JSON list of N, CA and C in Angstrom, two decimals:
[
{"chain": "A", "resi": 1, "resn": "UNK", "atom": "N", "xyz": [-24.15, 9.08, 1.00]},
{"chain": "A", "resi": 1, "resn": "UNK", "atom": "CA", "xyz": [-23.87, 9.46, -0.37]},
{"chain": "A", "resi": 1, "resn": "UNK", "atom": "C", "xyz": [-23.35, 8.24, -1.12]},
{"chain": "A", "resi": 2, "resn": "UNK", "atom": "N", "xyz": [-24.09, 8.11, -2.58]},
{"chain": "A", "resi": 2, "resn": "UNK", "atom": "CA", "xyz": [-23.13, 6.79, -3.02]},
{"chain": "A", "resi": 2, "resn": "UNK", "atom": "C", "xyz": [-22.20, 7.08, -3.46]},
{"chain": "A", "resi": 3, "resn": "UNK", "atom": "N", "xyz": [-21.19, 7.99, -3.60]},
{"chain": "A", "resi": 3, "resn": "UNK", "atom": "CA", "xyz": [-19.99, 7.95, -3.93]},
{"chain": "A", "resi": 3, "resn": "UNK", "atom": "C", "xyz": [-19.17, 7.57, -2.68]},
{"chain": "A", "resi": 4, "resn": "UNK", "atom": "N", "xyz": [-19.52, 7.91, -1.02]},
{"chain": "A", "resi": 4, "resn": "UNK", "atom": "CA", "xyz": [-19.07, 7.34, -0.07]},
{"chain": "A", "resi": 4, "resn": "UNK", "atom": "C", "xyz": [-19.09, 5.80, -0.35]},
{"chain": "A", "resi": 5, "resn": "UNK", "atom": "N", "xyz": [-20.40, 5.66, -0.34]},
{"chain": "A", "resi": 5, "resn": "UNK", "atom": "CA", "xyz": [-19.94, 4.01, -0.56]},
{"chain": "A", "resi": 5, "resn": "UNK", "atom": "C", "xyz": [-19.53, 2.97, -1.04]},
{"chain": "A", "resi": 6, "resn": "UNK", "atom": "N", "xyz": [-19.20, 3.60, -2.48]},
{"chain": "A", "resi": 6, "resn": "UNK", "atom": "CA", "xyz": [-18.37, 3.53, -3.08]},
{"chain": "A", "resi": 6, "resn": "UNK", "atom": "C", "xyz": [-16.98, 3.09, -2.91]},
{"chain": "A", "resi": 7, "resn": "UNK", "atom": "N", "xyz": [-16.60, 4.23, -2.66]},
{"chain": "A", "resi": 7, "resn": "UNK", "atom": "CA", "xyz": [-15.32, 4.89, -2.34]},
{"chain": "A", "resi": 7, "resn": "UNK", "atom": "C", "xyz": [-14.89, 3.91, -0.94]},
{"chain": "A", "resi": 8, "resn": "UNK", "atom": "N", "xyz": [-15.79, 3.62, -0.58]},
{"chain": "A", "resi": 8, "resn": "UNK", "atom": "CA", "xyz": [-15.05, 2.51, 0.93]},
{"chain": "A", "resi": 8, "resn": "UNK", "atom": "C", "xyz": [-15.15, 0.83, 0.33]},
{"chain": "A", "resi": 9, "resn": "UNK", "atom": "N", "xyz": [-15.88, 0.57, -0.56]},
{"chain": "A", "resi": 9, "resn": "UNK", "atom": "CA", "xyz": [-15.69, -0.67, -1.22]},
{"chain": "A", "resi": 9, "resn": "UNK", "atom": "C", "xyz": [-14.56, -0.88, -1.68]},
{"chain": "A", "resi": 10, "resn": "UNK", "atom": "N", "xyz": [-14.28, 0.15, -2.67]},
{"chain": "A", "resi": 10, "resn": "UNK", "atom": "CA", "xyz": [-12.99, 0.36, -3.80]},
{"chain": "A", "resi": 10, "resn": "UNK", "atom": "C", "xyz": [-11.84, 0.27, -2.28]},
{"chain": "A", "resi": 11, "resn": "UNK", "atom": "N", "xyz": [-11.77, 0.45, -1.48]},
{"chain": "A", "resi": 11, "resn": "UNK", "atom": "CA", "xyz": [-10.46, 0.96, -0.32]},
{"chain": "A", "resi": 11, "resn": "UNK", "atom": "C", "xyz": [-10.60, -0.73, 0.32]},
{"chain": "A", "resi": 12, "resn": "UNK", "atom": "N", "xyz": [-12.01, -1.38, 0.31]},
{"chain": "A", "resi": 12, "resn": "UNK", "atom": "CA", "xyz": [-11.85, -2.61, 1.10]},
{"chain": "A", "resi": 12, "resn": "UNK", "atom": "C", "xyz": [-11.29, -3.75, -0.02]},
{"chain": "A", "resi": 13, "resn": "UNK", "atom": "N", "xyz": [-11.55, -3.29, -1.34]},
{"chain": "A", "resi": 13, "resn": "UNK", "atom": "CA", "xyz": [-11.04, -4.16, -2.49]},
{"chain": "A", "resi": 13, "resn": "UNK", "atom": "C", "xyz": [-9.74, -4.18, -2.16]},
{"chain": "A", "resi": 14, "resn": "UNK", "atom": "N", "xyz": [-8.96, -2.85, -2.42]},
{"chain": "A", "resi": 14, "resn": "UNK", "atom": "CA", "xyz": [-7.71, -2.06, -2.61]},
{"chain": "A", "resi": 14, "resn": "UNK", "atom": "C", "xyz": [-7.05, -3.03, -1.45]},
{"chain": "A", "resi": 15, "resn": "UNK", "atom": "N", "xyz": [-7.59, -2.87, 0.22]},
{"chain": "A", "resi": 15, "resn": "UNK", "atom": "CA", "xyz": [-6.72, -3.84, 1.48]},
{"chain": "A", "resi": 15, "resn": "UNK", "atom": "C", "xyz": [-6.77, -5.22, 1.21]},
{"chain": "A", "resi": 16, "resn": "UNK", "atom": "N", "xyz": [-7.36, -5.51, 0.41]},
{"chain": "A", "resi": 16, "resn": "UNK", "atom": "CA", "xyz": [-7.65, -7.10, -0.09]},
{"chain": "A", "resi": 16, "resn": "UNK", "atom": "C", "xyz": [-6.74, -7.92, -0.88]},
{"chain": "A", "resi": 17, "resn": "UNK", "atom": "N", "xyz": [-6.39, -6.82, -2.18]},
{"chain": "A", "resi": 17, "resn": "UNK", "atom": "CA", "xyz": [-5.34, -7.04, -2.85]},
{"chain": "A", "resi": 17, "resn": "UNK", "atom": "C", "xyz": [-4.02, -7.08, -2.60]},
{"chain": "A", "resi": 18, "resn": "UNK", "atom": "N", "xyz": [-4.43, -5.95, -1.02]},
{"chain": "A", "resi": 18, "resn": "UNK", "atom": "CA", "xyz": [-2.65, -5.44, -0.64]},
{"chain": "A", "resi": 18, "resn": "UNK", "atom": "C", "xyz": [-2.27, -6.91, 0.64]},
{"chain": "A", "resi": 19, "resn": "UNK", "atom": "N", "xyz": [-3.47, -7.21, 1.09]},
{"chain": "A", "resi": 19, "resn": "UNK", "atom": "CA", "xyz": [-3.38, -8.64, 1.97]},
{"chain": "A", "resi": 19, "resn": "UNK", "atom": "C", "xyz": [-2.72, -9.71, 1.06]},
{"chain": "A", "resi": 20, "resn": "UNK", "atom": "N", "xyz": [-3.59, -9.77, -0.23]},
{"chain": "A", "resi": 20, "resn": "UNK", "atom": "CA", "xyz": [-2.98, -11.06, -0.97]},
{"chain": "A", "resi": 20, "resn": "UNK", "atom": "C", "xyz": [-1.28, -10.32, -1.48]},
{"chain": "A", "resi": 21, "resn": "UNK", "atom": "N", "xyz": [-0.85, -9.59, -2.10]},
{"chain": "A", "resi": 21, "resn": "UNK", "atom": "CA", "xyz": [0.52, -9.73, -2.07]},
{"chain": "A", "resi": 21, "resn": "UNK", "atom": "C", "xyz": [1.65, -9.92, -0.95]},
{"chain": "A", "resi": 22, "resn": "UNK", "atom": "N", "xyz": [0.97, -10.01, 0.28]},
{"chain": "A", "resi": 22, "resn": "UNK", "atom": "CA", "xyz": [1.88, -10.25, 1.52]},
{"chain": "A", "resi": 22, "resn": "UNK", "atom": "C", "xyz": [2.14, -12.06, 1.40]},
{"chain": "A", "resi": 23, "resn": "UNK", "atom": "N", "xyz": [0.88, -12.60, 0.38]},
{"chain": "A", "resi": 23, "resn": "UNK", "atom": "CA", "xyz": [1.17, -13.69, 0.85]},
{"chain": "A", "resi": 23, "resn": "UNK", "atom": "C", "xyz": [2.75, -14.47, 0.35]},
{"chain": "A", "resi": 24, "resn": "UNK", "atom": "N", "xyz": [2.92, -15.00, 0.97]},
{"chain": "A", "resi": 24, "resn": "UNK", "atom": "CA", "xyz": [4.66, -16.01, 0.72]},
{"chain": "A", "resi": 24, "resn": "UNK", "atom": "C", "xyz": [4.28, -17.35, -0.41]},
{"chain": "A", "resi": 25, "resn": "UNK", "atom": "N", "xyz": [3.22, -17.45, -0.51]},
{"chain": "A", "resi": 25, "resn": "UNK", "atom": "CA", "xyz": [3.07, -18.61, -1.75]},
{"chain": "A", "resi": 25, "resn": "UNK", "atom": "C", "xyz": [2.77, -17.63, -2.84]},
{"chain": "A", "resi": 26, "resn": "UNK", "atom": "N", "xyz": [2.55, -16.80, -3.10]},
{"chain": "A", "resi": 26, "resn": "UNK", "atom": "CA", "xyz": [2.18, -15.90, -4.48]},
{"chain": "A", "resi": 26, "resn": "UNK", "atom": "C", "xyz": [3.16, -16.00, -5.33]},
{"chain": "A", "resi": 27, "resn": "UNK", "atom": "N", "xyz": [3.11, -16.62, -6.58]},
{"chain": "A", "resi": 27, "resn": "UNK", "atom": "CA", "xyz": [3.54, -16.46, -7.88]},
{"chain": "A", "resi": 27, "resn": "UNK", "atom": "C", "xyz": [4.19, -14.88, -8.39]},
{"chain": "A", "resi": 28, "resn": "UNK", "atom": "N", "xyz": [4.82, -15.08, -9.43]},
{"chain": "A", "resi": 28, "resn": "UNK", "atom": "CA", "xyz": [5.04, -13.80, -9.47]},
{"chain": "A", "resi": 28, "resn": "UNK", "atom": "C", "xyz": [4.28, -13.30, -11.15]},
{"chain": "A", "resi": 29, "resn": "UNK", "atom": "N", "xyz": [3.74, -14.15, -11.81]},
{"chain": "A", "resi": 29, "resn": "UNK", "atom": "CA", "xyz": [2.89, -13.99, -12.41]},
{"chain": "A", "resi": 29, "resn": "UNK", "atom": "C", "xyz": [1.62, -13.35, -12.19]},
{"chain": "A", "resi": 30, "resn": "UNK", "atom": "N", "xyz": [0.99, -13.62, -10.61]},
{"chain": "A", "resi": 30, "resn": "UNK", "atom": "CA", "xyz": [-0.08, -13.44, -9.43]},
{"chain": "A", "resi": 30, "resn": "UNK", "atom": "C", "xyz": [0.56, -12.10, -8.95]},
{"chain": "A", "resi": 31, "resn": "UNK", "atom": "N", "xyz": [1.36, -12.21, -8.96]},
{"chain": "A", "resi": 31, "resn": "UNK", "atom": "CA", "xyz": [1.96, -10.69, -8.62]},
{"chain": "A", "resi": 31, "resn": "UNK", "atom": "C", "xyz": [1.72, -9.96, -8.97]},
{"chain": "A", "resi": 32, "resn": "UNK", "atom": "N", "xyz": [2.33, -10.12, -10.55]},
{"chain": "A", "resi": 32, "resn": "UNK", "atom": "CA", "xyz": [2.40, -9.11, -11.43]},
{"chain": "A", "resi": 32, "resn": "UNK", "atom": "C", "xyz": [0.57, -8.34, -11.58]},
{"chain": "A", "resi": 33, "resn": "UNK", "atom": "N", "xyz": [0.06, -9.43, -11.45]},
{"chain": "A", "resi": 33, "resn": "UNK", "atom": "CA", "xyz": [-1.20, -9.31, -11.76]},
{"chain": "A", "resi": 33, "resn": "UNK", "atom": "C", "xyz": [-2.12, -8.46, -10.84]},
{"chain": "A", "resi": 34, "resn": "UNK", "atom": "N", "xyz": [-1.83, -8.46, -9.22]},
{"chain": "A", "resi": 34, "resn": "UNK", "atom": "CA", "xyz": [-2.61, -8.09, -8.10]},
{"chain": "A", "resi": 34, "resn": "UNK", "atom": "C", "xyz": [-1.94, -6.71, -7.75]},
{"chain": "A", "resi": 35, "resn": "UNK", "atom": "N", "xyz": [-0.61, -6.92, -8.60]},
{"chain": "A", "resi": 35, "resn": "UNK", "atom": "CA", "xyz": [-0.19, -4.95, -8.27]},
{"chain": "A", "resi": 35, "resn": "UNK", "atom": "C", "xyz": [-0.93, -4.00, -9.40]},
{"chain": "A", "resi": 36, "resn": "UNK", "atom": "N", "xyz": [-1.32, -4.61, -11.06]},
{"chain": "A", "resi": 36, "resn": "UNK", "atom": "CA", "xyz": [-2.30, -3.99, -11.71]},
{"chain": "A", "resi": 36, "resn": "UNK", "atom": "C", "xyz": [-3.67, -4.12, -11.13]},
{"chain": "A", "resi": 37, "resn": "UNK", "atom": "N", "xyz": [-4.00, -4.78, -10.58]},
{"chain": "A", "resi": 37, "resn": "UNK", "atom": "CA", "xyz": [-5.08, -4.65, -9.98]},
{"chain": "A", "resi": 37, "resn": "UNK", "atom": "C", "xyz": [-5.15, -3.47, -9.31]},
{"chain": "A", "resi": 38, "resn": "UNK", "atom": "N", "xyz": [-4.34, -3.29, -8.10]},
{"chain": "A", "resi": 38, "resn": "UNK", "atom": "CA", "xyz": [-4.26, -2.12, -7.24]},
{"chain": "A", "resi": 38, "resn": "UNK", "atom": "C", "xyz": [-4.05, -1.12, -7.56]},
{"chain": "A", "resi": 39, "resn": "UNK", "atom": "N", "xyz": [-3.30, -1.30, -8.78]},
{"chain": "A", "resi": 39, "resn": "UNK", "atom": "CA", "xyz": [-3.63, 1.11, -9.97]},
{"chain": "A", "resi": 39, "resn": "UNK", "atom": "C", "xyz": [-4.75, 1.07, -10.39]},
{"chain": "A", "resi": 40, "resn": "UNK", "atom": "N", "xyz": [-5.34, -0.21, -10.56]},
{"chain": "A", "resi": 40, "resn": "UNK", "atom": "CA", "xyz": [-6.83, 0.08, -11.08]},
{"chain": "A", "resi": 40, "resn": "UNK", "atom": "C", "xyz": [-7.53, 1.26, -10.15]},
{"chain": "A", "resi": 41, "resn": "UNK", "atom": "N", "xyz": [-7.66, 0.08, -9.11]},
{"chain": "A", "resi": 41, "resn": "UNK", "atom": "CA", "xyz": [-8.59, 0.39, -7.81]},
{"chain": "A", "resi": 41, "resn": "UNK", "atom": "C", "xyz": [-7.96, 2.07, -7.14]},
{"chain": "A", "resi": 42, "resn": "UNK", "atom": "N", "xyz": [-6.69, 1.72, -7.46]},
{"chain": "A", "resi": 42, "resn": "UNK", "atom": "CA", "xyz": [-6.08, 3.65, -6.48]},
{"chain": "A", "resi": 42, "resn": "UNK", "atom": "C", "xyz": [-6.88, 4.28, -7.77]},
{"chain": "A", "resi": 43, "resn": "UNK", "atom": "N", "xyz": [-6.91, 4.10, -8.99]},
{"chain": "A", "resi": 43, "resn": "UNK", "atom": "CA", "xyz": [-6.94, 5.30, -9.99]},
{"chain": "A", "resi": 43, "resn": "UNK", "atom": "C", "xyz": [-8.92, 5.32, -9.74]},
{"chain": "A", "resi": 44, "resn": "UNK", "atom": "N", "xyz": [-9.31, 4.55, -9.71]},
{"chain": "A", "resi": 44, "resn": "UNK", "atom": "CA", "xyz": [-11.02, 4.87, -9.01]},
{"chain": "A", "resi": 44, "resn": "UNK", "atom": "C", "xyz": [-10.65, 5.39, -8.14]},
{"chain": "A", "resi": 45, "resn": "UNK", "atom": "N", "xyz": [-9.98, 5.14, -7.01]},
{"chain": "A", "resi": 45, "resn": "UNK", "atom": "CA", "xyz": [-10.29, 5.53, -5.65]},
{"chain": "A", "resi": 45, "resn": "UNK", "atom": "C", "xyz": [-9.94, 7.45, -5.77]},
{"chain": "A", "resi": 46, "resn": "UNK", "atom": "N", "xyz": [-9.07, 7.48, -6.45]},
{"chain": "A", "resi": 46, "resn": "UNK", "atom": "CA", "xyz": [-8.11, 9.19, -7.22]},
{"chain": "A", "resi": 46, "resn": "UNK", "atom": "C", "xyz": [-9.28, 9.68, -7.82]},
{"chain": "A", "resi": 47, "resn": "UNK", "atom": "N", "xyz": [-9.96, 8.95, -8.53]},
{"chain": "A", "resi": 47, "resn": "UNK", "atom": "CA", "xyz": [-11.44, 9.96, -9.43]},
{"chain": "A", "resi": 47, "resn": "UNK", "atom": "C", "xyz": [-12.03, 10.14, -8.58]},
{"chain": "A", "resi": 48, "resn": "UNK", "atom": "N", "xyz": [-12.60, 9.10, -7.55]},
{"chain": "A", "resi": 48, "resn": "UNK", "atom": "CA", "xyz": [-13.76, 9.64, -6.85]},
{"chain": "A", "resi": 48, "resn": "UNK", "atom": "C", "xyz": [-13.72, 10.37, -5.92]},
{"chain": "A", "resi": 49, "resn": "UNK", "atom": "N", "xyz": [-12.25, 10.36, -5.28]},
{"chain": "A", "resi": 49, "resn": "UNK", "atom": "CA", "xyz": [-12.02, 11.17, -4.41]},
{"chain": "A", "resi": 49, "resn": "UNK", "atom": "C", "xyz": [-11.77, 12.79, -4.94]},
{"chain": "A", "resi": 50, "resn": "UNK", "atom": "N", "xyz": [-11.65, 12.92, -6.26]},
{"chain": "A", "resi": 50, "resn": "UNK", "atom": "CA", "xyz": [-11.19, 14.39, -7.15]},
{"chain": "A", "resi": 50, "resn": "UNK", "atom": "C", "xyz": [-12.68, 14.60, -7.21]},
{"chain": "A", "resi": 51, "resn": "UNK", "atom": "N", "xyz": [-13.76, 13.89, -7.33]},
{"chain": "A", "resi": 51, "resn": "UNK", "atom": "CA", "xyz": [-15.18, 14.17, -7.57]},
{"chain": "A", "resi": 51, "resn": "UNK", "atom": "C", "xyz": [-15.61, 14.93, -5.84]},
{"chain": "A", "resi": 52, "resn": "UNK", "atom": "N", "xyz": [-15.31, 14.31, -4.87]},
{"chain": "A", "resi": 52, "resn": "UNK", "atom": "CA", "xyz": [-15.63, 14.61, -3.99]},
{"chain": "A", "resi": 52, "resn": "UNK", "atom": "C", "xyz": [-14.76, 16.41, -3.17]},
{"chain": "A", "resi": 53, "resn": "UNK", "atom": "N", "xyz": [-13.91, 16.26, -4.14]},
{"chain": "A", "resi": 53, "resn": "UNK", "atom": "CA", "xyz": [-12.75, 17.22, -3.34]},
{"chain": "A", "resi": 53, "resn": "UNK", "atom": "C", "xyz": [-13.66, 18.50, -4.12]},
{"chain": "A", "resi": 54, "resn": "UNK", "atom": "N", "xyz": [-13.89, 17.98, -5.52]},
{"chain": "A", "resi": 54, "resn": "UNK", "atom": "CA", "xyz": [-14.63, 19.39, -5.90]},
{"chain": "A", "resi": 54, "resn": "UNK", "atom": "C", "xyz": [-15.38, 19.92, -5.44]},
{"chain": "A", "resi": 55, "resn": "UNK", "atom": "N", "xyz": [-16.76, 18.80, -5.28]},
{"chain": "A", "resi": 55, "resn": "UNK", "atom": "CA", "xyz": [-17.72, 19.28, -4.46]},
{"chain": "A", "resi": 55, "resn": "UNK", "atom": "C", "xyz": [-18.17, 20.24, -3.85]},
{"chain": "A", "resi": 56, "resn": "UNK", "atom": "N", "xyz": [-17.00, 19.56, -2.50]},
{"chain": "A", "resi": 56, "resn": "UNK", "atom": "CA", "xyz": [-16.49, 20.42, -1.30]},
{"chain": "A", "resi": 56, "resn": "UNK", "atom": "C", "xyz": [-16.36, 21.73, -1.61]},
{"chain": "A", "resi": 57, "resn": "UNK", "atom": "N", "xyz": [-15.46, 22.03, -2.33]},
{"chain": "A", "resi": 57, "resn": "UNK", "atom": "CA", "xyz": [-14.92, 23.15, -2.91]},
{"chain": "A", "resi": 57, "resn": "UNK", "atom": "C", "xyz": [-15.80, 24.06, -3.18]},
{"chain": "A", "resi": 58, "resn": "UNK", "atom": "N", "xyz": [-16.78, 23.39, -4.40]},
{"chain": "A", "resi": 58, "resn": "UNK", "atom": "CA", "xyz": [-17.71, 24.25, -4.95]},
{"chain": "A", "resi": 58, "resn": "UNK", "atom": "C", "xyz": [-19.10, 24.54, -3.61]},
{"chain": "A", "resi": 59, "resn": "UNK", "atom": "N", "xyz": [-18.58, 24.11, -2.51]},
{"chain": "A", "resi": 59, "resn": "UNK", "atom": "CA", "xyz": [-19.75, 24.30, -1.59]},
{"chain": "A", "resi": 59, "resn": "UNK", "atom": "C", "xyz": [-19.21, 25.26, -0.48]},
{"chain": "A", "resi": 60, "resn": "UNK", "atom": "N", "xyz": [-17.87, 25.68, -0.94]},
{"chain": "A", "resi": 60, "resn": "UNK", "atom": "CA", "xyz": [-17.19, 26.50, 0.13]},
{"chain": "A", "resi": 60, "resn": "UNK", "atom": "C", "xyz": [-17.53, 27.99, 0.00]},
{"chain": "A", "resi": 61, "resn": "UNK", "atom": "N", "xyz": [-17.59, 28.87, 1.21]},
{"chain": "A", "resi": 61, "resn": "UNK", "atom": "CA", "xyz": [-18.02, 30.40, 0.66]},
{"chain": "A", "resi": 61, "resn": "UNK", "atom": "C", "xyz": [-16.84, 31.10, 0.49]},
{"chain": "A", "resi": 62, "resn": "UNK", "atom": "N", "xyz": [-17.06, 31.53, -0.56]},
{"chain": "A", "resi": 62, "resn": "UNK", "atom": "CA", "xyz": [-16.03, 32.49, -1.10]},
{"chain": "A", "resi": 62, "resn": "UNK", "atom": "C", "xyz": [-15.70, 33.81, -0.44]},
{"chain": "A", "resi": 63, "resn": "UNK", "atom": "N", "xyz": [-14.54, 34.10, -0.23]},
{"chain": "A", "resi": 63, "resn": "UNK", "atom": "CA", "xyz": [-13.95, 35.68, 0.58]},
{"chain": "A", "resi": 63, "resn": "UNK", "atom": "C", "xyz": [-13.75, 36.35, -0.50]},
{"chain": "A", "resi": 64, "resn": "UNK", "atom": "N", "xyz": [-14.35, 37.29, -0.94]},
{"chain": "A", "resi": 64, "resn": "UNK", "atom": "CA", "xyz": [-13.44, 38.27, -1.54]},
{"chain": "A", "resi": 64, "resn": "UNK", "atom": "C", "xyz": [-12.29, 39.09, -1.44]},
{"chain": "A", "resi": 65, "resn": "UNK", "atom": "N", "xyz": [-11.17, 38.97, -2.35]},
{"chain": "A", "resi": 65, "resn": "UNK", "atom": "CA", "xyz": [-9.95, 39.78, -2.11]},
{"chain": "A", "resi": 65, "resn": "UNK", "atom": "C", "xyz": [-10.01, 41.02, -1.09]},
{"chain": "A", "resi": 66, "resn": "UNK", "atom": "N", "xyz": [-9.05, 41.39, -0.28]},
{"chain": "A", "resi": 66, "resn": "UNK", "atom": "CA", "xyz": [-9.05, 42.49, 0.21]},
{"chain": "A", "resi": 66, "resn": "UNK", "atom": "C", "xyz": [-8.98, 43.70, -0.69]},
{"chain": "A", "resi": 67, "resn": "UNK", "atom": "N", "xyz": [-9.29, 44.79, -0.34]},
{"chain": "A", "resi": 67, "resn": "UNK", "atom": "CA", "xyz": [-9.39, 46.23, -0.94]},
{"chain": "A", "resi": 67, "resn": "UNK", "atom": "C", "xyz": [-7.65, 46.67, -0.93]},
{"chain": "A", "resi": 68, "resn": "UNK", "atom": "N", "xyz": [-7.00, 47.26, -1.90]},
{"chain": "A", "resi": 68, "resn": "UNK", "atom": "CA", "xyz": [-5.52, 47.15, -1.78]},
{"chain": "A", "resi": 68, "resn": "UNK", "atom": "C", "xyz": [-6.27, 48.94, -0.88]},
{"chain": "A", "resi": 69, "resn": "UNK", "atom": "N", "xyz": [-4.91, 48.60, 0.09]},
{"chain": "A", "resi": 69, "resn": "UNK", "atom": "CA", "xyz": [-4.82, 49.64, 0.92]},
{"chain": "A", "resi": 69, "resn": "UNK", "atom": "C", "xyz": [-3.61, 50.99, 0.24]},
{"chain": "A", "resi": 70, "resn": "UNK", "atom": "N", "xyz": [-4.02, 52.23, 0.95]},
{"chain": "A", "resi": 70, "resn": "UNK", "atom": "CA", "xyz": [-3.02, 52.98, -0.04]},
{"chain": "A", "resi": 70, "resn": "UNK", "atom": "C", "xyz": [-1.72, 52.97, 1.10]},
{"chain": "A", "resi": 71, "resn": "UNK", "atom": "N", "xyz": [-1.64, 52.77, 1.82]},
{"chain": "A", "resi": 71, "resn": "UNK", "atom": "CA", "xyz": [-0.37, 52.44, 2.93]},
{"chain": "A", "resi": 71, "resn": "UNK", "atom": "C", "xyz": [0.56, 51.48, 1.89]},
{"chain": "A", "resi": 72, "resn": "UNK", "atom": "N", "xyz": [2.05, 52.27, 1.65]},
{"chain": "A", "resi": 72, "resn": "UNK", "atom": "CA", "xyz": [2.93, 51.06, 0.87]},
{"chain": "A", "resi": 72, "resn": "UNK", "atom": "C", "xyz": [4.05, 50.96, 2.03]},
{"chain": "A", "resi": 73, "resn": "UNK", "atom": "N", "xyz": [4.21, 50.04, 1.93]},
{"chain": "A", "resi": 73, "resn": "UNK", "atom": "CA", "xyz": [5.55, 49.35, 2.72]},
{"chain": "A", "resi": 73, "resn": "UNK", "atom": "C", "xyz": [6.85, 50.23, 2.16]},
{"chain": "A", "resi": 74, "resn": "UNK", "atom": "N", "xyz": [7.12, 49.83, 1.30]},
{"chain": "A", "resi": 74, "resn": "UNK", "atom": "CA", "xyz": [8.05, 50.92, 0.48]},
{"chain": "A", "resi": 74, "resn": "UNK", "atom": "C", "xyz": [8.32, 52.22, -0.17]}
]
């Protein structure tokens, strides 16, 4: 599916960015910059994954409610 493949690019970007802020020479200008990077990439990674969750959803079979029984607890 291309939203799978997608969705694993955006996650190999996402470990890429999270590699470069480990580094000990990074600026904090570079900083500032590679942590907006990474809401970018989570907020794709959040759509496509809300695209996919629907999907699912809409591919699930539906139960219908039970019949209310005339037995009351109270």
């Amino acid at each position: 599916m291309e939203s799978d493949s997608k969705l694993e690019d955006l996650r190999s970007a996402l470990s890429c960015v999270f590699e470069k802020l480990g580094a000990e020479s990074l600026t904090e200008p570079d900083r500032v910059e590679l942590v907006a990077r990474a809401e970018v990439v989570q907020d794709q990674i959040d759509a496509i994954q809300d695209v996919i969750d629907d999907e699912e959803r809409d591919h699930l079979p539906t139960t219908p409610a039970p019949a209310p029984s005339g037995d009351r607890l109270f």
